[in-house]
XYZ file of C-alpha atoms in Angstrom:
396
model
C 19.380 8.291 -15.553
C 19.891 12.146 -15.682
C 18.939 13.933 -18.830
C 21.455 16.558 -20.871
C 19.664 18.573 -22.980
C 22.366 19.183 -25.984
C 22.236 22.591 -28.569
C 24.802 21.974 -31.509
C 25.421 25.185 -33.243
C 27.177 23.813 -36.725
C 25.371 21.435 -39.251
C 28.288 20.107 -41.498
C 30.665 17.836 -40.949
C 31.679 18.122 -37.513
C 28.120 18.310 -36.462
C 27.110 15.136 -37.963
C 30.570 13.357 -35.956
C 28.601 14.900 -32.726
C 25.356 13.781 -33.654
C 26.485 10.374 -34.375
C 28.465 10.417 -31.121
C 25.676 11.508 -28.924
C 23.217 9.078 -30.158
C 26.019 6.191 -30.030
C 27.243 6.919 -26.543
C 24.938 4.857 -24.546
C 24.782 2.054 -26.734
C 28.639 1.908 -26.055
C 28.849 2.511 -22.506
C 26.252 1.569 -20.439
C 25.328 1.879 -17.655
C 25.830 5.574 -19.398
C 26.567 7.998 -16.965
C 23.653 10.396 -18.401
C 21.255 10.277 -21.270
C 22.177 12.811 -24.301
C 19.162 14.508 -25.340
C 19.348 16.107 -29.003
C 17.206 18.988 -28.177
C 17.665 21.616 -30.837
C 20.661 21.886 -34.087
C 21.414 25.669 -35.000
C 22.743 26.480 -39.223
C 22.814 29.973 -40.945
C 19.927 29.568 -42.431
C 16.385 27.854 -41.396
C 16.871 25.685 -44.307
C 19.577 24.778 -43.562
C 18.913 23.946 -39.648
C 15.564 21.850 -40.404
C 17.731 19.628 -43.294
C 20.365 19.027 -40.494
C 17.479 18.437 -38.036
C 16.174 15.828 -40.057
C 19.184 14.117 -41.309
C 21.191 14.149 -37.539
C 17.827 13.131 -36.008
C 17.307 16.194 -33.485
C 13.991 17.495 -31.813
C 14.593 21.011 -33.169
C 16.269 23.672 -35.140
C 17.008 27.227 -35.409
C 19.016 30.109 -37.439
C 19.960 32.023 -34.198
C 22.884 30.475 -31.501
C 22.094 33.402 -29.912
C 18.110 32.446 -28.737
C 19.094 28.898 -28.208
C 22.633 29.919 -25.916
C 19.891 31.609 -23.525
C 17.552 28.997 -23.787
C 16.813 27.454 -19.905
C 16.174 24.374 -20.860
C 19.606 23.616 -22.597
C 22.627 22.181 -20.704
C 25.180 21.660 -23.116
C 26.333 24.084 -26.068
C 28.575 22.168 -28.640
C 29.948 24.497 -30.850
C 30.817 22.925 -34.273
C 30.921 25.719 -36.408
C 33.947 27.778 -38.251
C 37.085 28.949 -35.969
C 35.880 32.500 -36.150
C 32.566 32.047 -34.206
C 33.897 29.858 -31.203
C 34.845 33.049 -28.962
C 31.724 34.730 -29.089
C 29.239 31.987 -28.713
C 31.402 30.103 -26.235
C 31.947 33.202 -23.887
C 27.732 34.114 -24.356
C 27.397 29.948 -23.112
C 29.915 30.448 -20.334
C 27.642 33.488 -19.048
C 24.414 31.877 -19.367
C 25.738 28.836 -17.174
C 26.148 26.405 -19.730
C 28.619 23.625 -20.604
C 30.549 23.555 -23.254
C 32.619 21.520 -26.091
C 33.765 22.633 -28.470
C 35.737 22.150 -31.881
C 39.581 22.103 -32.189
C 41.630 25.046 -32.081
C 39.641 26.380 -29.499
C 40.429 29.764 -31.273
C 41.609 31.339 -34.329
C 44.647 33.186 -31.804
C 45.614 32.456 -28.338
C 44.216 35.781 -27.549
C 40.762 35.028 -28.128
C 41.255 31.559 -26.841
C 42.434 33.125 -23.559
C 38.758 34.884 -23.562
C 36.906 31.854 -23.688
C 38.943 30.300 -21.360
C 38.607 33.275 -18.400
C 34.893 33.492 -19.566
C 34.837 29.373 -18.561
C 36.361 29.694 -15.515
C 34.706 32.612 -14.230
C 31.869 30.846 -14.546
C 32.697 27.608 -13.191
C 31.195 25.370 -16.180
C 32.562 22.056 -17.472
C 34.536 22.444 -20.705
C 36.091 19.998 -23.221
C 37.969 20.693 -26.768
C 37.227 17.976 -29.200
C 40.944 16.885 -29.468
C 39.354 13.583 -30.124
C 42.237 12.040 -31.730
C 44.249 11.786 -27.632
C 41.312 9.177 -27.489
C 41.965 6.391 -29.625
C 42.769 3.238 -28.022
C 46.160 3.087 -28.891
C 46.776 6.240 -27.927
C 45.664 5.854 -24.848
C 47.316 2.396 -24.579
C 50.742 4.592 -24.970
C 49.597 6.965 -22.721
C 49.423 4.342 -20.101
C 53.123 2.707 -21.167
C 54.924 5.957 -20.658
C 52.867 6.913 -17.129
C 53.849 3.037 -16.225
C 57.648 4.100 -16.983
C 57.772 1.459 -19.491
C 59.855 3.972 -22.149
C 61.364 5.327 -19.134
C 62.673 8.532 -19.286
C 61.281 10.273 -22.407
C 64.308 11.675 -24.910
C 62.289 12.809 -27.888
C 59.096 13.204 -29.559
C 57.971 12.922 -33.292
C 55.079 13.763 -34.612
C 53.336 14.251 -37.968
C 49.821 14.652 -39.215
C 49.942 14.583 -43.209
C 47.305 15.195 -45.860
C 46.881 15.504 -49.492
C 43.044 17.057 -49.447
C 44.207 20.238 -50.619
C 47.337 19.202 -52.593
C 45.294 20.093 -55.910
C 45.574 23.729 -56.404
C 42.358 23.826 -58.432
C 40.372 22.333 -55.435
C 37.912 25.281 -54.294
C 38.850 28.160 -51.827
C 36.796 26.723 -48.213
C 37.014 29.325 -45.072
C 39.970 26.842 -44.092
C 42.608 28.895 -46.396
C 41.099 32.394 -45.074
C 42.771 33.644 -42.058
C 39.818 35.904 -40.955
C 37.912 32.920 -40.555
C 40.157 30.103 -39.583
C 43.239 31.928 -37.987
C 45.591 29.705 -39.535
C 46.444 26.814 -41.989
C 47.400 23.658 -41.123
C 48.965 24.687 -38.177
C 45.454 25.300 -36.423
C 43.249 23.105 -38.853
C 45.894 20.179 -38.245
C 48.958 20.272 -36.499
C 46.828 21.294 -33.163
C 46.324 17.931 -33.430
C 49.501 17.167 -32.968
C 50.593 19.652 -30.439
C 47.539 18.008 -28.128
C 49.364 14.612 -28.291
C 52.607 15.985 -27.701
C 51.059 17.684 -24.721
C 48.900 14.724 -23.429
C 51.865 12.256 -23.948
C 55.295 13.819 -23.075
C 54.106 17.473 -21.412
C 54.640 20.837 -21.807
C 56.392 22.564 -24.753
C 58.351 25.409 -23.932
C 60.194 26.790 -27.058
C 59.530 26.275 -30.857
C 61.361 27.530 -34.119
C 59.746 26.889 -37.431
C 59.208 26.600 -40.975
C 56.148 27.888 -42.576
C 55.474 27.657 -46.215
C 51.977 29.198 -48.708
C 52.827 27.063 -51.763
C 49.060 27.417 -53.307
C 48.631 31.725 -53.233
C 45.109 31.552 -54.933
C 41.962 28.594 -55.144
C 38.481 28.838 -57.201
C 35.707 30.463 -55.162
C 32.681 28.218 -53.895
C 29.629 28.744 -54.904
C 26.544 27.640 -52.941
C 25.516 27.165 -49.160
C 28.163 24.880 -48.640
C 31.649 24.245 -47.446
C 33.808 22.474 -50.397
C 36.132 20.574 -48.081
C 39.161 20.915 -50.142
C 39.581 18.321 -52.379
C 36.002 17.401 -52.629
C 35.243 19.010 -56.020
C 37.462 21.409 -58.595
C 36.826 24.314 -60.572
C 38.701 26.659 -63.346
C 36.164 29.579 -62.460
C 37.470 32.978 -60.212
C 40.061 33.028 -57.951
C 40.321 33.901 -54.362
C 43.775 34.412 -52.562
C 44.899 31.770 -49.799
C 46.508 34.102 -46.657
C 47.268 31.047 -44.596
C 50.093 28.403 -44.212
C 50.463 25.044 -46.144
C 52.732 23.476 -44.331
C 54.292 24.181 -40.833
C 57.416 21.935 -39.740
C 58.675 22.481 -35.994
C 61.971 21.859 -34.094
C 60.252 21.842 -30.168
C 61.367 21.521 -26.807
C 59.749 20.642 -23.503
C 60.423 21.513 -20.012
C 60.966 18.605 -19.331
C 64.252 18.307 -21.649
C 62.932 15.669 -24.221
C 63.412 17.335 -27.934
C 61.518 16.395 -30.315
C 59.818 17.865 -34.074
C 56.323 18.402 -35.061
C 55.033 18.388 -38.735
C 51.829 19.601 -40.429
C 51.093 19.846 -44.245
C 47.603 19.408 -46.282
C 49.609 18.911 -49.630
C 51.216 15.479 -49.414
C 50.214 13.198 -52.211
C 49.073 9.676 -50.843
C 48.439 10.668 -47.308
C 45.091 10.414 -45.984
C 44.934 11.253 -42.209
C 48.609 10.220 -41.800
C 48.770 11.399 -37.908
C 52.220 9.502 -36.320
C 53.891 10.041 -33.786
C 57.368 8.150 -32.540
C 58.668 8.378 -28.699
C 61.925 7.220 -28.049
C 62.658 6.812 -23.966
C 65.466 4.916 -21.934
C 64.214 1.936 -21.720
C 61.915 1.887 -25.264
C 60.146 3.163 -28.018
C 56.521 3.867 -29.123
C 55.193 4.594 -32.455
C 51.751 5.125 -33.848
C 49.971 5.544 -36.855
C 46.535 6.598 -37.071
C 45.866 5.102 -40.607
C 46.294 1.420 -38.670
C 44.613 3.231 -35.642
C 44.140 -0.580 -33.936
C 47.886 -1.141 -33.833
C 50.573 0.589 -31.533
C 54.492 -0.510 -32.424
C 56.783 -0.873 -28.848
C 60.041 -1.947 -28.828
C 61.804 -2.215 -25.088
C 65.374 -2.379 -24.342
C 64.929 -5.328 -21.874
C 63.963 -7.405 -24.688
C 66.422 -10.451 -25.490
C 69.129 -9.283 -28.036
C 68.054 -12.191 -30.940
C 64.301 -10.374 -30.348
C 64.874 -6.828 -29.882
C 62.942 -4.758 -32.396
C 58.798 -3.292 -33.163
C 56.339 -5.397 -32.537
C 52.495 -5.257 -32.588
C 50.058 -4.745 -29.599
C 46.431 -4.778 -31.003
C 43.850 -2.489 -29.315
C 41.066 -4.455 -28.014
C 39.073 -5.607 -24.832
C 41.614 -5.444 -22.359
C 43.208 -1.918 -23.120
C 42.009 1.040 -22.243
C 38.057 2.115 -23.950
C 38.171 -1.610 -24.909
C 35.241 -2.931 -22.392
C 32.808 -0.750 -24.144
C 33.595 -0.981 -27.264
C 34.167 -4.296 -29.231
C 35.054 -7.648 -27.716
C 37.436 -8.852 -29.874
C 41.183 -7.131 -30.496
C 41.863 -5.300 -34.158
C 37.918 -5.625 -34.726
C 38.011 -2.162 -35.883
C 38.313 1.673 -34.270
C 36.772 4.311 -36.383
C 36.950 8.145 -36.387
C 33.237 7.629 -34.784
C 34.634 5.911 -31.695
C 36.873 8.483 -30.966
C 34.004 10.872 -30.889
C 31.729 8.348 -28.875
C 34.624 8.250 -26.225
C 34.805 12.020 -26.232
C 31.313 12.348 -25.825
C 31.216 10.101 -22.834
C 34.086 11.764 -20.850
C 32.735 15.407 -21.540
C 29.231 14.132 -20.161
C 30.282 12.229 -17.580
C 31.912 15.219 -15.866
C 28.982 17.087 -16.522
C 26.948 14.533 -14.847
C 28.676 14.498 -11.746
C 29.931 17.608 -11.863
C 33.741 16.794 -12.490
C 36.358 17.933 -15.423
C 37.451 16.559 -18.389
C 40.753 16.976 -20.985
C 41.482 18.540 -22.901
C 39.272 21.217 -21.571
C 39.555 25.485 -22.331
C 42.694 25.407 -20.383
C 43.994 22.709 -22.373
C 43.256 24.477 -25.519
C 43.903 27.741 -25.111
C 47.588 26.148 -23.903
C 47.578 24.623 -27.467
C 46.935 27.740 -28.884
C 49.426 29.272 -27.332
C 51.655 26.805 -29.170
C 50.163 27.398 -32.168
C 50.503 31.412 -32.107
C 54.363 30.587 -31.171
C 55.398 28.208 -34.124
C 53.571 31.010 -36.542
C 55.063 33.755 -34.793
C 58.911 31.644 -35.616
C 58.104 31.219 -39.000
C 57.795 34.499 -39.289
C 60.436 35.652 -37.327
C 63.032 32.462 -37.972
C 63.824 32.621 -34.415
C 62.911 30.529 -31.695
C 60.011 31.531 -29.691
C 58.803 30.637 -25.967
C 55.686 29.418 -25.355
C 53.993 30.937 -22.090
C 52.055 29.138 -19.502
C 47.942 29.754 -19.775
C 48.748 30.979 -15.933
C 50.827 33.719 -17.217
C 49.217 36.835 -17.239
C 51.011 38.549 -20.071
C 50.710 35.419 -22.194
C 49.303 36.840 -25.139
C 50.264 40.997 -24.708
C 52.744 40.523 -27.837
């Protein structure tokens, strides 16, 4: 079985979702397609590093991306860090000839997406963006209605990915509300999210006008090494101000003609990780909810009158993912499988030297979305969205 050497530059939370996925993979799906090796784990600090090392189970560590990017004996970069470094270390991968994943957005702005994604091409390396979420079963189990023309004709989309981990103004001020590190609010953080499954399930969007709203202008300052994720701890201590959005709500189209909206808040008491989405088509309708991430609601128009309505299909051994992971339907889908499945698919095209989606193309296309809907709340006008193979995508 062929060995992939794997560097993950990032120790927190994303990085122990990787490390979990990597060493899960080929327990899941075996015959694997190639053996993840956990070579080496890069943090800010050495400190830092060795305690991710040790906890995430890796060979080695280090303080500097920069040694390890130009390391020969790595094939992989994963880049799990904050929005701000994924250009630069994903362009210096792409030029030492390595393959790359990395974290959702690709980018904090389409322009610097668009970098990473010429840098990837140019040099001809496998890429994937951890839009993990397009792999849950039942997403993919949709996926494979509408390409089956069992909704028919698509007519509209909506989607929604709703939070409350920030609702509390007095939770602490993470690099997530500071636009010189994250590029956005919600609408990058989250509502990519949603933009990928709109993408991956009805196609391309081509105009958006918008709606978006700061309702919390200032959070406590963090002290210590750490990210504060938000809600995880409070404080009445100095201020910092928040220069990104709250909330983004979207009116889209696609070039396809379906309509549909798109919604994306992190202050929405009693929602978790509330990502739906609803499809309604000619011949049926599709609606998921990732809090009961086993389940996927269809209703089809073919159905007797006295029966027409939702109904249930449970995820399980005979839909898609389902012969490698559990053998009994509604046993349970985690975050972690998603990640396991992503894993597998980026390495497998590594492996045998194929593609993968969402790769940089995919993302930077995401971002393109994203920089529209922000640009329309600004403006309150509706905005195009340009292809990625337009070459004055991102001049304005």
């Amino acid at each position: 079985m062929q060995e992939i050497n794997i560097a993950m530059i990032g120790g927190g939370f994303m990085g122990k979702a990787h490390s979990l996925a990597y060493a899960a993979m080929p327990m899941f799906f075996w015959p694997s397609p190639a053996r993840p090796i956990k070579k080496i784990i890069v943090d800010v600090t050495d400190d830092l590093a060795r305690t991710a090392a040790e906890r995430y189970s890796w060979d080695g560590y280090s303080s500097s991306w920069r040694d390890v990017v130009n390391d020969p004996s790595i094939d992989v970069i994963d880049i799990a860090t904050p929005n701000n470094l994924h250009a630069e270390i994903a362009i210096a991968a792409a030029e030492a000839g390595k393959h790359i994943i990395c974290e959702k957005p690709l980018a904090p702005t389409a322009s610097e997406a668009r970098r990473m994604y010429e840098a990837a091409q140019k040099a001809g390396v496998v890429t994937a963006v951890a839009f993990n979420y397009r792999r849950t079963p039942a997403v993919a189990l949709a996926k494979k209605y509408i390409d089956e023309g069992a909704i028919g004709t698509i007519l509209n989309f909506r989607g929604t990915y709703l939070q409350d981990w920030s609702a509390d103004p007095n939770s602490p001020l993470s690099w997530r509300f500071q636009k010189d590190i994250a590029g956005s609010g919600a609408v990058g953080d989250i509502g990519s999210h949603v933009v990928d499954l709109a993408r991956y399930l009805v196609g391309e969007i081509s105009e958006v006008t918008s709606l978006v709203s700061n309702f919390i202008p200032d959070r406590p300052l963090q002290s210590g090494g750490f990210d504060a994720l938000g809600g995880s701890s409070t404080s009445d201590g100095p201020r910092g101000a928040v220069d990104v959005d709250d909330e983004a709500m979207s009116l889209i189209k696609f070039r396809n003609g379906a309509v549909g909206s798109l919604e994306a808040t992190r202050n929405a008491w009693g929602r978790n990780n509330y990502i739906t989405f609803e499809i309604h088509g000619t011949e049926g309708s599709i609606f998921f909810n990732y809090e009961n991430r086993d389940e996927l609601q269809v209703a089809f128009k073919n159905d007797r009158a006295d029966r027409r309505g939702f109904r249930t299909v449970y995820t399980g051994p005979n839909t898609p993912y389902g012969e490698s992971l559990w053998p009994i339907p509604a046993l349970g889908i985690g975050y972690s499988e998603t990640k396991i499945i992503e894993a597998h698919d980026f390495l497998k095209a590594v492996a045998e030297g194929g593609t993968v989606e969402p790769n940089f193309a995919d993302g930077y296309q995401a971002a393109l979305v994203d920089d529209a809907i922000l640009k329309s709340g600004r403006t309150g006008e509706w905005v195009r969205v340009p292809d990625v193979t337009d070459p004055n995508a991102t001049d304005d």
